[in-house]
Structure formats: structure tokens, C-alpha cells
Short mmCIF file of N, CA and C in Angstrom, two decimals:
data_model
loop_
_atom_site.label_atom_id
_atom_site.label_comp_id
_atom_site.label_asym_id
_atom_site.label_seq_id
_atom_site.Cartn_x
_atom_site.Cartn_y
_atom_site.Cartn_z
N UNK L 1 -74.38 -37.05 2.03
CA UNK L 1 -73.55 -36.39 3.02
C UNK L 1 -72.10 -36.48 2.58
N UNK L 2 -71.34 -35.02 2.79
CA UNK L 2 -70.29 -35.26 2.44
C UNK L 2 -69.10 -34.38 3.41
N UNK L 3 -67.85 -35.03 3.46
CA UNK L 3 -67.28 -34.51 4.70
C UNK L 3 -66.93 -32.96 4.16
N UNK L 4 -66.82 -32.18 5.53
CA UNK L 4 -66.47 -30.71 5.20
C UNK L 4 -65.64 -30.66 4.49
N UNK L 5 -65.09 -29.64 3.68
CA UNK L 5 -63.92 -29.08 2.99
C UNK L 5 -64.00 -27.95 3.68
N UNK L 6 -63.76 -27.62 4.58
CA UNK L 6 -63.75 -25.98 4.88
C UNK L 6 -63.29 -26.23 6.56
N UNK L 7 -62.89 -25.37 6.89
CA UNK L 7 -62.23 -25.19 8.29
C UNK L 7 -63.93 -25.52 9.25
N UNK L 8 -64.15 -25.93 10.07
CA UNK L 8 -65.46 -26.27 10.95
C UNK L 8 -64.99 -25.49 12.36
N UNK L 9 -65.84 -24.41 12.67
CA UNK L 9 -65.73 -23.69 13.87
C UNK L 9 -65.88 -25.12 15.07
N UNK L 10 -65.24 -24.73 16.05
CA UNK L 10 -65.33 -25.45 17.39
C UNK L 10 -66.74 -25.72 17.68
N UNK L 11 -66.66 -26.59 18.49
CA UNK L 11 -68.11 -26.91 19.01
C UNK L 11 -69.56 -26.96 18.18
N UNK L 12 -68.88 -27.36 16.73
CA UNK L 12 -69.91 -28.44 15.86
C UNK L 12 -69.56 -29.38 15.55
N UNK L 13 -70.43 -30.39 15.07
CA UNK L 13 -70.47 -31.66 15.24
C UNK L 13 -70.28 -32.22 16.61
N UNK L 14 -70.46 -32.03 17.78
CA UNK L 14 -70.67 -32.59 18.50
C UNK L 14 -69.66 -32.44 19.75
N UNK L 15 -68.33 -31.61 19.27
CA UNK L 15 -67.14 -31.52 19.45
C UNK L 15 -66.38 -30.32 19.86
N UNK L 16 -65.01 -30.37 20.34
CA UNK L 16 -64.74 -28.83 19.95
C UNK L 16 -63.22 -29.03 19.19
N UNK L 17 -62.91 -30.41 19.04
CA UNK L 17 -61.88 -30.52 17.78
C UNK L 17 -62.63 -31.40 16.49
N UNK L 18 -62.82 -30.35 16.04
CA UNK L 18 -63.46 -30.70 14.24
C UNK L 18 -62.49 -31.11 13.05
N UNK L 19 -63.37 -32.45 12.67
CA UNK L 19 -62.23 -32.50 11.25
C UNK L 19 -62.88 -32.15 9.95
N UNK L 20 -62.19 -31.85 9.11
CA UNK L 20 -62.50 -31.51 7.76
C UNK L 20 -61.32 -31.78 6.79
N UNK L 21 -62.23 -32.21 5.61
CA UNK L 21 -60.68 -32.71 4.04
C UNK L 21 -60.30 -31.42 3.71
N UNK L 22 -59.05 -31.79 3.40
CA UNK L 22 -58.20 -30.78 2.87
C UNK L 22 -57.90 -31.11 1.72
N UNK L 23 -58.06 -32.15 1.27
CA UNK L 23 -57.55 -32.87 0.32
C UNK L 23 -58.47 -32.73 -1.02
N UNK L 24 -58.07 -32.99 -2.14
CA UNK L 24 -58.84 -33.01 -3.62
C UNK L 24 -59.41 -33.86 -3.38
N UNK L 25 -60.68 -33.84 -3.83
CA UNK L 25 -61.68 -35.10 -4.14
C UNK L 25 -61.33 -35.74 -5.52
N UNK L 26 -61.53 -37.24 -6.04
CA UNK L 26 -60.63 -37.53 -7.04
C UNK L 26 -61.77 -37.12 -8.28
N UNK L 27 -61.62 -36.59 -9.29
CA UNK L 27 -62.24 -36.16 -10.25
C UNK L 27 -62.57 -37.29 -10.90
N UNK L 28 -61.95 -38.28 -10.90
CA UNK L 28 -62.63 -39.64 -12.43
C UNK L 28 -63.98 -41.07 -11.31
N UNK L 29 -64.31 -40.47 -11.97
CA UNK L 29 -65.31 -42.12 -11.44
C UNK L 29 -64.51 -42.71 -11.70
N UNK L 30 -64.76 -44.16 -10.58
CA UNK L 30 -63.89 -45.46 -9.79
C UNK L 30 -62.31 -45.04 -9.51
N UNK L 31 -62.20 -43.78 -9.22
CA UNK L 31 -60.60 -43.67 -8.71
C UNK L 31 -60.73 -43.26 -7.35
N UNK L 32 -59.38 -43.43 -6.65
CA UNK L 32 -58.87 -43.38 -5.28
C UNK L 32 -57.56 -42.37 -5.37
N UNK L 33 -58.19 -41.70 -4.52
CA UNK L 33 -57.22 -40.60 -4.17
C UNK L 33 -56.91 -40.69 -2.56
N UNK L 34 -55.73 -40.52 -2.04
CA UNK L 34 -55.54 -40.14 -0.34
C UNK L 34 -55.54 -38.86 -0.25
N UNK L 35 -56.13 -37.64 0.82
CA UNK L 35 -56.09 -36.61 1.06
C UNK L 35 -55.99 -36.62 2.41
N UNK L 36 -55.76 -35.61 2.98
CA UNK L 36 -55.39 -35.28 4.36
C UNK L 36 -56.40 -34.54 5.40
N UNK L 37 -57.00 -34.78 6.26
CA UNK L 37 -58.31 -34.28 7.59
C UNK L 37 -57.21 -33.71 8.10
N UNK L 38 -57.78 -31.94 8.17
CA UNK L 38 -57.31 -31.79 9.71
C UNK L 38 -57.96 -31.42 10.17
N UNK L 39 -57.68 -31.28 11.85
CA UNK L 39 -58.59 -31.18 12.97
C UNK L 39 -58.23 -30.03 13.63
N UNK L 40 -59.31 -29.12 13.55
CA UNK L 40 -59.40 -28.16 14.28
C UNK L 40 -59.19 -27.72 15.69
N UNK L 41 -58.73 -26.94 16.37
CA UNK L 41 -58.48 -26.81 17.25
C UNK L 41 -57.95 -25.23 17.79
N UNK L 42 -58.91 -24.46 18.64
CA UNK L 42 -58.95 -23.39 18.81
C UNK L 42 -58.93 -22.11 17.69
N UNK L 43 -57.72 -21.40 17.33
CA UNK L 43 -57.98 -20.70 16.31
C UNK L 43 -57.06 -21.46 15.13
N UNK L 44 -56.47 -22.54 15.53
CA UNK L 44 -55.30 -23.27 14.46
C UNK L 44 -56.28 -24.22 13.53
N UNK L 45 -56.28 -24.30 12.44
CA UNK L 45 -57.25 -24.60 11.03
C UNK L 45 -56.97 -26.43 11.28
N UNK L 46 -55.34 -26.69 12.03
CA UNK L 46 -54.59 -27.62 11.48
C UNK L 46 -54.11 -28.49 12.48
N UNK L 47 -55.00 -28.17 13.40
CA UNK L 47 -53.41 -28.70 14.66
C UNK L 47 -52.98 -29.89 14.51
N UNK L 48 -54.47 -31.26 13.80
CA UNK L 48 -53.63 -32.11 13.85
C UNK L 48 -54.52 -33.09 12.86
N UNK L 49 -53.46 -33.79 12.08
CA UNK L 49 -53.93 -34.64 10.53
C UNK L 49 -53.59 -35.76 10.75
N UNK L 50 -54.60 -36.79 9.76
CA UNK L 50 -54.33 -37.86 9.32
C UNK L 50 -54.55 -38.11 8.21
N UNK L 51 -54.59 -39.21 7.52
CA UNK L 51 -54.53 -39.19 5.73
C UNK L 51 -55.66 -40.27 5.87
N UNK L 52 -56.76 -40.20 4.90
CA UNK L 52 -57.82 -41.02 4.30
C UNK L 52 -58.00 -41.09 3.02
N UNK L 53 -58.40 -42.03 2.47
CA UNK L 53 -58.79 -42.39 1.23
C UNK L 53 -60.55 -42.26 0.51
N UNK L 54 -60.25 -41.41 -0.24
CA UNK L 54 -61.64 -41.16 -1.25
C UNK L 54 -61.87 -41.85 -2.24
N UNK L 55 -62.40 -42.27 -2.44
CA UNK L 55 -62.91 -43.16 -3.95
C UNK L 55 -64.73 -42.31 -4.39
N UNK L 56 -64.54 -41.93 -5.55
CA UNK L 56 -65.37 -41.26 -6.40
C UNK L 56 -66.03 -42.38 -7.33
N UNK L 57 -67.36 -42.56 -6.94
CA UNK L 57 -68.23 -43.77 -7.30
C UNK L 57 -69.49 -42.94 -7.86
N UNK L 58 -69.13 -42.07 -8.98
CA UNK L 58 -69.68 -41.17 -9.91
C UNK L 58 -71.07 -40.13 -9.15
N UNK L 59 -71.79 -40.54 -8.56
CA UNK L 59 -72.78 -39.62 -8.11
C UNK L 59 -72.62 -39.18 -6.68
N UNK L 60 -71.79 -39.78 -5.90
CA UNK L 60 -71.14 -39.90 -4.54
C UNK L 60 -69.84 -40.39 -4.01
N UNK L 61 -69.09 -39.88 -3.05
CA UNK L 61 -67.89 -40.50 -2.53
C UNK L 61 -68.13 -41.30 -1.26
N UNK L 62 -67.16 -42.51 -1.59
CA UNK L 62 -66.80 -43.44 -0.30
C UNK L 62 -65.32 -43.01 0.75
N UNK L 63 -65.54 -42.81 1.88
CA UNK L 63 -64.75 -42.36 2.64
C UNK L 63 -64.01 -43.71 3.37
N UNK L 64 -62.64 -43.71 3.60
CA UNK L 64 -62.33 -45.05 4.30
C UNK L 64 -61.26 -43.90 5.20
N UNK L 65 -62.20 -43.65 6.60
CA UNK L 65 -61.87 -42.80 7.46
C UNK L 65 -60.38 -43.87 8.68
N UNK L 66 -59.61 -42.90 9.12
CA UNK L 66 -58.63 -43.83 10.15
C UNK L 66 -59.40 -42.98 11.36
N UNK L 67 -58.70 -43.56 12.29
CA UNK L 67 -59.12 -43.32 14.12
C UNK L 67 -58.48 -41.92 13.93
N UNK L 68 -59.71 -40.83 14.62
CA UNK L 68 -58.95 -39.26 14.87
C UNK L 68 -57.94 -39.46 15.65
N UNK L 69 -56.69 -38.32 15.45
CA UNK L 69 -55.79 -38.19 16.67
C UNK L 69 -55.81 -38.40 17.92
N UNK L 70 -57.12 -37.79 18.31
CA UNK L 70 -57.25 -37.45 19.65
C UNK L 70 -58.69 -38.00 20.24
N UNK L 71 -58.76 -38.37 20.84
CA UNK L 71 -60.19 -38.44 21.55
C UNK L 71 -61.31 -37.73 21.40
N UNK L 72 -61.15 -36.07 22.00
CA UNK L 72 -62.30 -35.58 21.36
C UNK L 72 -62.70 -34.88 19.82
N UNK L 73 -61.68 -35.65 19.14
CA UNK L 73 -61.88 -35.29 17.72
C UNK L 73 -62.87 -35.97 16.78
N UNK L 74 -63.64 -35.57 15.85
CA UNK L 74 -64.69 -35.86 15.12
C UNK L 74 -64.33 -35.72 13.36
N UNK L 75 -65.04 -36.30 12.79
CA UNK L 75 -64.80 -35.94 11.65
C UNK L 75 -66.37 -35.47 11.54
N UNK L 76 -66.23 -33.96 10.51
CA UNK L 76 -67.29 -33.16 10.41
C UNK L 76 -68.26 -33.45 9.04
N UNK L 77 -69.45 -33.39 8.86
CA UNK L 77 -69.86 -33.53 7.36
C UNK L 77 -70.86 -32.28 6.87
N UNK L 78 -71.12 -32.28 5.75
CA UNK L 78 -72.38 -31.49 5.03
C UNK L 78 -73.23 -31.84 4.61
N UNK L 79 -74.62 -31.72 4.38
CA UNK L 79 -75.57 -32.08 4.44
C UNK L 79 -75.67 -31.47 2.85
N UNK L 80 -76.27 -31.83 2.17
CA UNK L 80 -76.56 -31.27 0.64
C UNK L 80 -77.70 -30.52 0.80
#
């Protein structure tokens, strides 16, 4: 499972403010990159971000997610 990269329509995942990375995933096995979630909200892609850290552990990424903005915000994923 891996978090969205793509804008997440309202009212998936569970929610109707969706998050998704915006951010590069880090290209080298064992590196850490910070990228930026934002959270969806009505027709705005962006309304509101926080910054998390990716680490690329060669066949999969580790996410070290912070608390969403808002209450009913989620962070969204993909299923392979």
C-alpha cells in the first residue's frame, strides 16, 4: 500500500477531506526525503498541508505520517 499521489475526490477513504503526497518519493534505497500531503477539500486540490517523511527501503516505502490539520482529514492510500 502506498499513499495517493494524485488529488483523491471527496468522500473516499472514509472522509470528505482527503490527503495525498505531493511530494517526490526518494529515488535511492535507504534515503529520506520530506514531501508535502495535501488535503483536499471541496474543489481546492490543496486547502491544507503538512510535511512527512519518506524513506525508500528498496521494494517499499516507510511513511512517518504527522496529525492531519483538521479532524475530518485522512490520509488516502493505493492498493497495488
Amino acid at each position: 500500500t502506498q499513499l495517493s499521489t494524485t488529488p483523491t475526490d471527496p468522500n473516499q477513504c472514509g472522509t470528505q477531506v482527503t490527503g495525498w503526497y505531493s511530494g517526490l518519493m526518494p529515488a535511492v534505497t535507504q534515503t529520506v526525503t520530506n514531501g508535502q500531503v495535501c488535503f483536499s477539500w471541496h474543489s481546492n486540490s490543496c486547502t491544507w498541508s503538512n510535511t512527512i517523511s519518506v524513506t525508500n527501503c528498496g521494494s517499499f516505502y516507510v511513511y512517518e505520517l504527522s496529525m492531519p490539520p483538521v479532524c475530518a482529514a485522512r490520509y488516502c492510500t493505493n492498493t497495488p
